[in-house]
Amino acid sequence: MEPTTPAAGTVAGPARRRRNPVTPGTGPQRWDGVDVHDYKTAGSAPFRGVTRQVLFERDELACQVRYFEVEPGGHSTLERHEHVHAVVVLNGHGSCLVGRDVVEIGPQDLVEVPPMTWHQFRAAADAPLGFLCVVNTDRDRPQLPTAADLAELRTDPMVAAFVRTSD
Amino acid sequence: MEPTTPAAGTVAGPARRRRNPVTPGTGPQRWDGVDVHDYKTAGSAPFRGVTRQVLFERDELACQVRYFEVEPGGHSTLERHEHVHAVVVLNGHGSCLVGRDVVEIGPQDLVEVPPMTWHQFRAAADAPLGFLCVVNTDRDRPQLPTAADLAELRTDPMVAAFVRTSD
């Protein structure tokens, strides 16, 4: 048999990946053909109840589009890095720290994390927090706060009350 | 007076931009501090009832995140280009052509447009279609179909029935 090659203009993969119906309490929102991963390697950094899905990633695109979902009461890692985050909330509710600002966030709110800015996302106690996060494909590794960084951050009572640094 | 400089870790712009409450029939969804633009210069390419908002755009980010909203019955331009589109539907319903595939799309469905692939988005007759579109900041200009391209596309009855090439 001849090897089959797609005709000109034919889409190799599926053009559309459907959002799957969501059943509350059964884990994060899913899409057709998208795998759910651990947020980070357990023990590598403090976080609680976070999953990661890569929605778009290909050579021709200079960024990756990821979806993170934080369980009710959970939180991402408090960290900073040179690369920026462009965040669009999709589902649920929660709050985030960006620099010294602690703000509430809900569906379709936008959050921008500038370079070298401490940030952390928390889901509400009674709802998950699901958000898109666009990042450069080529990016630096996150930095965790030192004891001195934490002491400095905690001089602000609002920040001190917000941050979570261990499981 | 001394010029004020932000303290280390301070966010220069607002960390969060809220989605504004949506009143049906009063134009596209809006966000705090985000301007609504024409989709393209009128007359430059065929389209109908489409607005464009740039949600994230900064030097450190290799991509732009835009939001397009197509009015009920409207459509984007039928075009292709070397750069890719990573699309996440946010609001409403509609359909799209990607290559030879015509598919229905709704909230949080994902659409990937590969390089040099003909594509067009249409809102439903009775609902708008609002979607995020992530693209490389550095990208080529879209190409419009020639008469020969259109004739070739229209050899597929499904594609012929779908495409809109003038106002």
PDB file of N, CA, C and O in Angstrom, chain B residues 81-121:
ATOM      1  N   HIS B  81      -2.432  31.818   6.685  1.00  0.00           N
ATOM      2  CA  HIS B  81      -1.145  32.450   6.970  1.00  0.00           C
ATOM      3  C   HIS B  81      -0.201  31.409   7.548  1.00  0.00           C
ATOM      4  O   HIS B  81      -0.638  30.311   7.940  1.00  0.00           O
ATOM      5  N   GLU B  82       1.083  31.782   7.603  1.00  0.00           N
ATOM      6  CA  GLU B  82       2.081  30.844   8.140  1.00  0.00           C
ATOM      7  C   GLU B  82       1.955  30.678   9.650  1.00  0.00           C
ATOM      8  O   GLU B  82       2.247  29.616  10.189  1.00  0.00           O
ATOM      9  N   HIS B  83       1.547  31.743  10.334  1.00  0.00           N
ATOM     10  CA  HIS B  83       1.452  31.627  11.796  1.00  0.00           C
ATOM     11  C   HIS B  83       0.207  30.823  12.188  1.00  0.00           C
ATOM     12  O   HIS B  83      -0.708  30.663  11.386  1.00  0.00           O
ATOM     13  N   VAL B  84       0.228  30.298  13.395  1.00  0.00           N
ATOM     14  CA  VAL B  84      -0.880  29.468  13.849  1.00  0.00           C
ATOM     15  C   VAL B  84      -1.770  30.245  14.821  1.00  0.00           C
ATOM     16  O   VAL B  84      -1.361  31.254  15.396  1.00  0.00           O
ATOM     17  N   HIS B  85      -3.002  29.770  14.950  1.00  0.00           N
ATOM     18  CA  HIS B  85      -3.939  30.317  15.924  1.00  0.00           C
ATOM     19  C   HIS B  85      -4.216  29.245  16.979  1.00  0.00           C
ATOM     20  O   HIS B  85      -4.494  28.092  16.637  1.00  0.00           O
ATOM     21  N   ALA B  86      -4.167  29.647  18.236  1.00  0.00           N
ATOM     22  CA  ALA B  86      -4.625  28.786  19.334  1.00  0.00           C
ATOM     23  C   ALA B  86      -5.863  29.457  19.905  1.00  0.00           C
ATOM     24  O   ALA B  86      -5.783  30.529  20.502  1.00  0.00           O
ATOM     25  N   VAL B  87      -7.006  28.825  19.685  1.00  0.00           N
ATOM     26  CA  VAL B  87      -8.303  29.453  19.990  1.00  0.00           C
ATOM     27  C   VAL B  87      -9.009  28.727  21.142  1.00  0.00           C
ATOM     28  O   VAL B  87      -9.079  27.496  21.152  1.00  0.00           O
ATOM     29  N   VAL B  88      -9.500  29.503  22.087  1.00  0.00           N
ATOM     30  CA  VAL B  88     -10.347  28.981  23.168  1.00  0.00           C
ATOM     31  C   VAL B  88     -11.643  29.779  23.141  1.00  0.00           C
ATOM     32  O   VAL B  88     -11.637  30.999  23.333  1.00  0.00           O
ATOM     33  N   VAL B  89     -12.757  29.089  22.896  1.00  0.00           N
ATOM     34  CA  VAL B  89     -14.053  29.774  22.868  1.00  0.00           C
ATOM     35  C   VAL B  89     -14.414  30.186  24.299  1.00  0.00           C
ATOM     36  O   VAL B  89     -14.280  29.399  25.230  1.00  0.00           O
ATOM     37  N   LEU B  90     -14.844  31.417  24.456  1.00  0.00           N
ATOM     38  CA  LEU B  90     -15.280  31.869  25.779  1.00  0.00           C
ATOM     39  C   LEU B  90     -16.799  31.952  25.886  1.00  0.00           C
ATOM     40  O   LEU B  90     -17.373  31.576  26.902  1.00  0.00           O
ATOM     41  N   ASN B  91     -17.441  32.502  24.869  1.00  0.00           N
ATOM     42  CA  ASN B  91     -18.862  32.825  24.988  1.00  0.00           C
ATOM     43  C   ASN B  91     -19.625  32.495  23.711  1.00  0.00           C
ATOM     44  O   ASN B  91     -19.097  32.643  22.610  1.00  0.00           O
ATOM     45  N   GLY B  92     -20.890  32.135  23.876  1.00  0.00           N
ATOM     46  CA  GLY B  92     -21.780  31.961  22.742  1.00  0.00           C
ATOM     47  C   GLY B  92     -21.547  30.670  21.986  1.00  0.00           C
ATOM     48  O   GLY B  92     -20.993  29.699  22.518  1.00  0.00           O
ATOM     49  N   HIS B  93     -21.969  30.680  20.748  1.00  0.00           N
ATOM     50  CA  HIS B  93     -21.901  29.472  19.928  1.00  0.00           C
ATOM     51  C   HIS B  93     -21.683  29.856  18.476  1.00  0.00           C
ATOM     52  O   HIS B  93     -21.982  30.963  18.057  1.00  0.00           O
ATOM     53  N   GLY B  94     -21.174  28.900  17.711  1.00  0.00           N
ATOM     54  CA  GLY B  94     -20.999  29.122  16.294  1.00  0.00           C
ATOM     55  C   GLY B  94     -20.351  27.922  15.647  1.00  0.00           C
ATOM     56  O   GLY B  94     -20.503  26.783  16.131  1.00  0.00           O
ATOM     57  N   SER B  95     -19.629  28.184  14.578  1.00  0.00           N
ATOM     58  CA  SER B  95     -18.962  27.099  13.860  1.00  0.00           C
ATOM     59  C   SER B  95     -17.728  27.670  13.195  1.00  0.00           C
ATOM     60  O   SER B  95     -17.559  28.887  13.090  1.00  0.00           O
ATOM     61  N   CYS B  96     -16.872  26.776  12.757  1.00  0.00           N
ATOM     62  CA  CYS B  96     -15.678  27.245  12.062  1.00  0.00           C
ATOM     63  C   CYS B  96     -15.243  26.248  11.003  1.00  0.00           C
ATOM     64  O   CYS B  96     -15.553  25.051  11.071  1.00  0.00           O
ATOM     65  N   LEU B  97     -14.561  26.815  10.020  1.00  0.00           N
ATOM     66  CA  LEU B  97     -13.879  26.026   8.996  1.00  0.00           C
ATOM     67  C   LEU B  97     -12.395  26.041   9.313  1.00  0.00           C
ATOM     68  O   LEU B  97     -11.813  27.115   9.528  1.00  0.00           O
ATOM     69  N   VAL B  98     -11.783  24.844   9.339  1.00  0.00           N
ATOM     70  CA  VAL B  98     -10.327  24.739   9.480  1.00  0.00           C
ATOM     71  C   VAL B  98      -9.888  23.695   8.469  1.00  0.00           C
ATOM     72  O   VAL B  98     -10.189  22.512   8.630  1.00  0.00           O
ATOM     73  N   GLY B  99      -9.221  24.120   7.416  1.00  0.00           N
ATOM     74  CA  GLY B  99      -8.869  23.199   6.333  1.00  0.00           C
ATOM     75  C   GLY B  99     -10.140  22.808   5.605  1.00  0.00           C
ATOM     76  O   GLY B  99     -10.795  23.651   5.000  1.00  0.00           O
ATOM     77  N   ARG B 100     -10.492  21.513   5.686  1.00  0.00           N
ATOM     78  CA  ARG B 100     -11.743  21.025   5.070  1.00  0.00           C
ATOM     79  C   ARG B 100     -12.788  20.711   6.113  1.00  0.00           C
ATOM     80  O   ARG B 100     -13.869  20.200   5.780  1.00  0.00           O
ATOM     81  N   ASP B 101     -12.441  20.911   7.386  1.00  0.00           N
ATOM     82  CA  ASP B 101     -13.360  20.533   8.463  1.00  0.00           C
ATOM     83  C   ASP B 101     -14.255  21.700   8.852  1.00  0.00           C
ATOM     84  O   ASP B 101     -13.767  22.796   9.138  1.00  0.00           O
ATOM     85  N   VAL B 102     -15.550  21.450   8.870  1.00  0.00           N
ATOM     86  CA  VAL B 102     -16.513  22.412   9.407  1.00  0.00           C
ATOM     87  C   VAL B 102     -17.052  21.817  10.700  1.00  0.00           C
ATOM     88  O   VAL B 102     -17.600  20.712  10.699  1.00  0.00           O
ATOM     89  N   VAL B 103     -16.855  22.529  11.813  1.00  0.00           N
ATOM     90  CA  VAL B 103     -17.245  21.981  13.120  1.00  0.00           C
ATOM     91  C   VAL B 103     -17.995  23.024  13.933  1.00  0.00           C
ATOM     92  O   VAL B 103     -17.759  24.228  13.807  1.00  0.00           O
ATOM     93  N   GLU B 104     -18.907  22.546  14.770  1.00  0.00           N
ATOM     94  CA  GLU B 104     -19.609  23.438  15.685  1.00  0.00           C
ATOM     95  C   GLU B 104     -18.744  23.674  16.912  1.00  0.00           C
ATOM     96  O   GLU B 104     -18.012  22.781  17.345  1.00  0.00           O
ATOM     97  N   ILE B 105     -18.832  24.874  17.459  1.00  0.00           N
ATOM     98  CA  ILE B 105     -18.017  25.204  18.634  1.00  0.00           C
ATOM     99  C   ILE B 105     -18.851  25.967  19.656  1.00  0.00           C
ATOM    100  O   ILE B 105     -19.732  26.744  19.311  1.00  0.00           O
ATOM    101  N   GLY B 106     -18.529  25.695  20.927  1.00  0.00           N
ATOM    102  CA  GLY B 106     -19.208  26.351  22.031  1.00  0.00           C
ATOM    103  C   GLY B 106     -18.229  26.613  23.164  1.00  0.00           C
ATOM    104  O   GLY B 106     -17.020  26.371  23.013  1.00  0.00           O
ATOM    105  N   PRO B 107     -18.727  27.098  24.298  1.00  0.00           N
ATOM    106  CA  PRO B 107     -17.865  27.541  25.394  1.00  0.00           C
ATOM    107  C   PRO B 107     -16.775  26.552  25.799  1.00  0.00           C
ATOM    108  O   PRO B 107     -17.045  25.392  26.080  1.00  0.00           O
ATOM    109  N   GLN B 108     -15.551  27.068  25.789  1.00  0.00           N
ATOM    110  CA  GLN B 108     -14.341  26.382  26.238  1.00  0.00           C
ATOM    111  C   GLN B 108     -13.887  25.260  25.310  1.00  0.00           C
ATOM    112  O   GLN B 108     -12.970  24.504  25.655  1.00  0.00           O
ATOM    113  N   ASP B 109     -14.491  25.140  24.137  1.00  0.00           N
ATOM    114  CA  ASP B 109     -13.915  24.259  23.118  1.00  0.00           C
ATOM    115  C   ASP B 109     -12.608  24.888  22.617  1.00  0.00           C
ATOM    116  O   ASP B 109     -12.437  26.112  22.648  1.00  0.00           O
ATOM    117  N   LEU B 110     -11.704  24.029  22.129  1.00  0.00           N
ATOM    118  CA  LEU B 110     -10.395  24.460  21.642  1.00  0.00           C
ATOM    119  C   LEU B 110     -10.312  24.277  20.131  1.00  0.00           C
ATOM    120  O   LEU B 110     -10.766  23.245  19.616  1.00  0.00           O
ATOM    121  N   VAL B 111      -9.725  25.225  19.430  1.00  0.00           N
ATOM    122  CA  VAL B 111      -9.524  25.111  17.984  1.00  0.00           C
ATOM    123  C   VAL B 111      -8.086  25.496  17.657  1.00  0.00           C
ATOM    124  O   VAL B 111      -7.612  26.546  18.083  1.00  0.00           O
ATOM    125  N   GLU B 112      -7.405  24.638  16.911  1.00  0.00           N
ATOM    126  CA  GLU B 112      -6.044  24.943  16.483  1.00  0.00           C
ATOM    127  C   GLU B 112      -6.025  25.126  14.969  1.00  0.00           C
ATOM    128  O   GLU B 112      -6.488  24.257  14.239  1.00  0.00           O
ATOM    129  N   VAL B 113      -5.503  26.247  14.515  1.00  0.00           N
ATOM    130  CA  VAL B 113      -5.381  26.504  13.081  1.00  0.00           C
ATOM    131  C   VAL B 113      -3.908  26.360  12.698  1.00  0.00           C
ATOM    132  O   VAL B 113      -3.087  27.190  13.066  1.00  0.00           O
ATOM    133  N   PRO B 114      -3.558  25.291  11.962  1.00  0.00           N
ATOM    134  CA  PRO B 114      -2.158  25.054  11.575  1.00  0.00           C
ATOM    135  C   PRO B 114      -1.703  26.064  10.508  1.00  0.00           C
ATOM    136  O   PRO B 114      -2.522  26.797   9.950  1.00  0.00           O
ATOM    137  N   PRO B 115      -0.409  26.082  10.214  1.00  0.00           N
ATOM    138  CA  PRO B 115       0.112  27.012   9.199  1.00  0.00           C
ATOM    139  C   PRO B 115      -0.570  26.805   7.840  1.00  0.00           C
ATOM    140  O   PRO B 115      -0.851  25.667   7.436  1.00  0.00           O
ATOM    141  N   MET B 116      -0.799  27.901   7.128  1.00  0.00           N
ATOM    142  CA  MET B 116      -1.299  27.911   5.746  1.00  0.00           C
ATOM    143  C   MET B 116      -2.561  27.073   5.562  1.00  0.00           C
ATOM    144  O   MET B 116      -2.734  26.366   4.563  1.00  0.00           O
ATOM    145  N   THR B 117      -3.433  27.194   6.529  1.00  0.00           N
ATOM    146  CA  THR B 117      -4.697  26.444   6.501  1.00  0.00           C
ATOM    147  C   THR B 117      -5.860  27.433   6.426  1.00  0.00           C
ATOM    148  O   THR B 117      -5.967  28.319   7.281  1.00  0.00           O
ATOM    149  N   TRP B 118      -6.703  27.296   5.424  1.00  0.00           N
ATOM    150  CA  TRP B 118      -7.868  28.176   5.296  1.00  0.00           C
ATOM    151  C   TRP B 118      -8.759  28.037   6.509  1.00  0.00           C
ATOM    152  O   TRP B 118      -9.023  26.917   6.957  1.00  0.00           O
ATOM    153  N   HIS B 119      -9.215  29.171   7.032  1.00  0.00           N
ATOM    154  CA  HIS B 119     -10.086  29.113   8.216  1.00  0.00           C
ATOM    155  C   HIS B 119     -11.024  30.312   8.244  1.00  0.00           C
ATOM    156  O   HIS B 119     -10.723  31.379   7.696  1.00  0.00           O
ATOM    157  N   GLN B 120     -12.155  30.099   8.876  1.00  0.00           N
ATOM    158  CA  GLN B 120     -13.168  31.146   9.034  1.00  0.00           C
ATOM    159  C   GLN B 120     -14.048  30.788  10.228  1.00  0.00           C
ATOM    160  O   GLN B 120     -14.369  29.616  10.431  1.00  0.00           O
ATOM    161  N   PHE B 121     -14.429  31.805  10.996  1.00  0.00           N
ATOM    162  CA  PHE B 121     -15.294  31.607  12.167  1.00  0.00           C
ATOM    163  C   PHE B 121     -16.637  32.277  11.912  1.00  0.00           C
ATOM    164  O   PHE B 121     -16.691  33.401  11.421  1.00  0.00           O
TER     165      PHE B 121
END
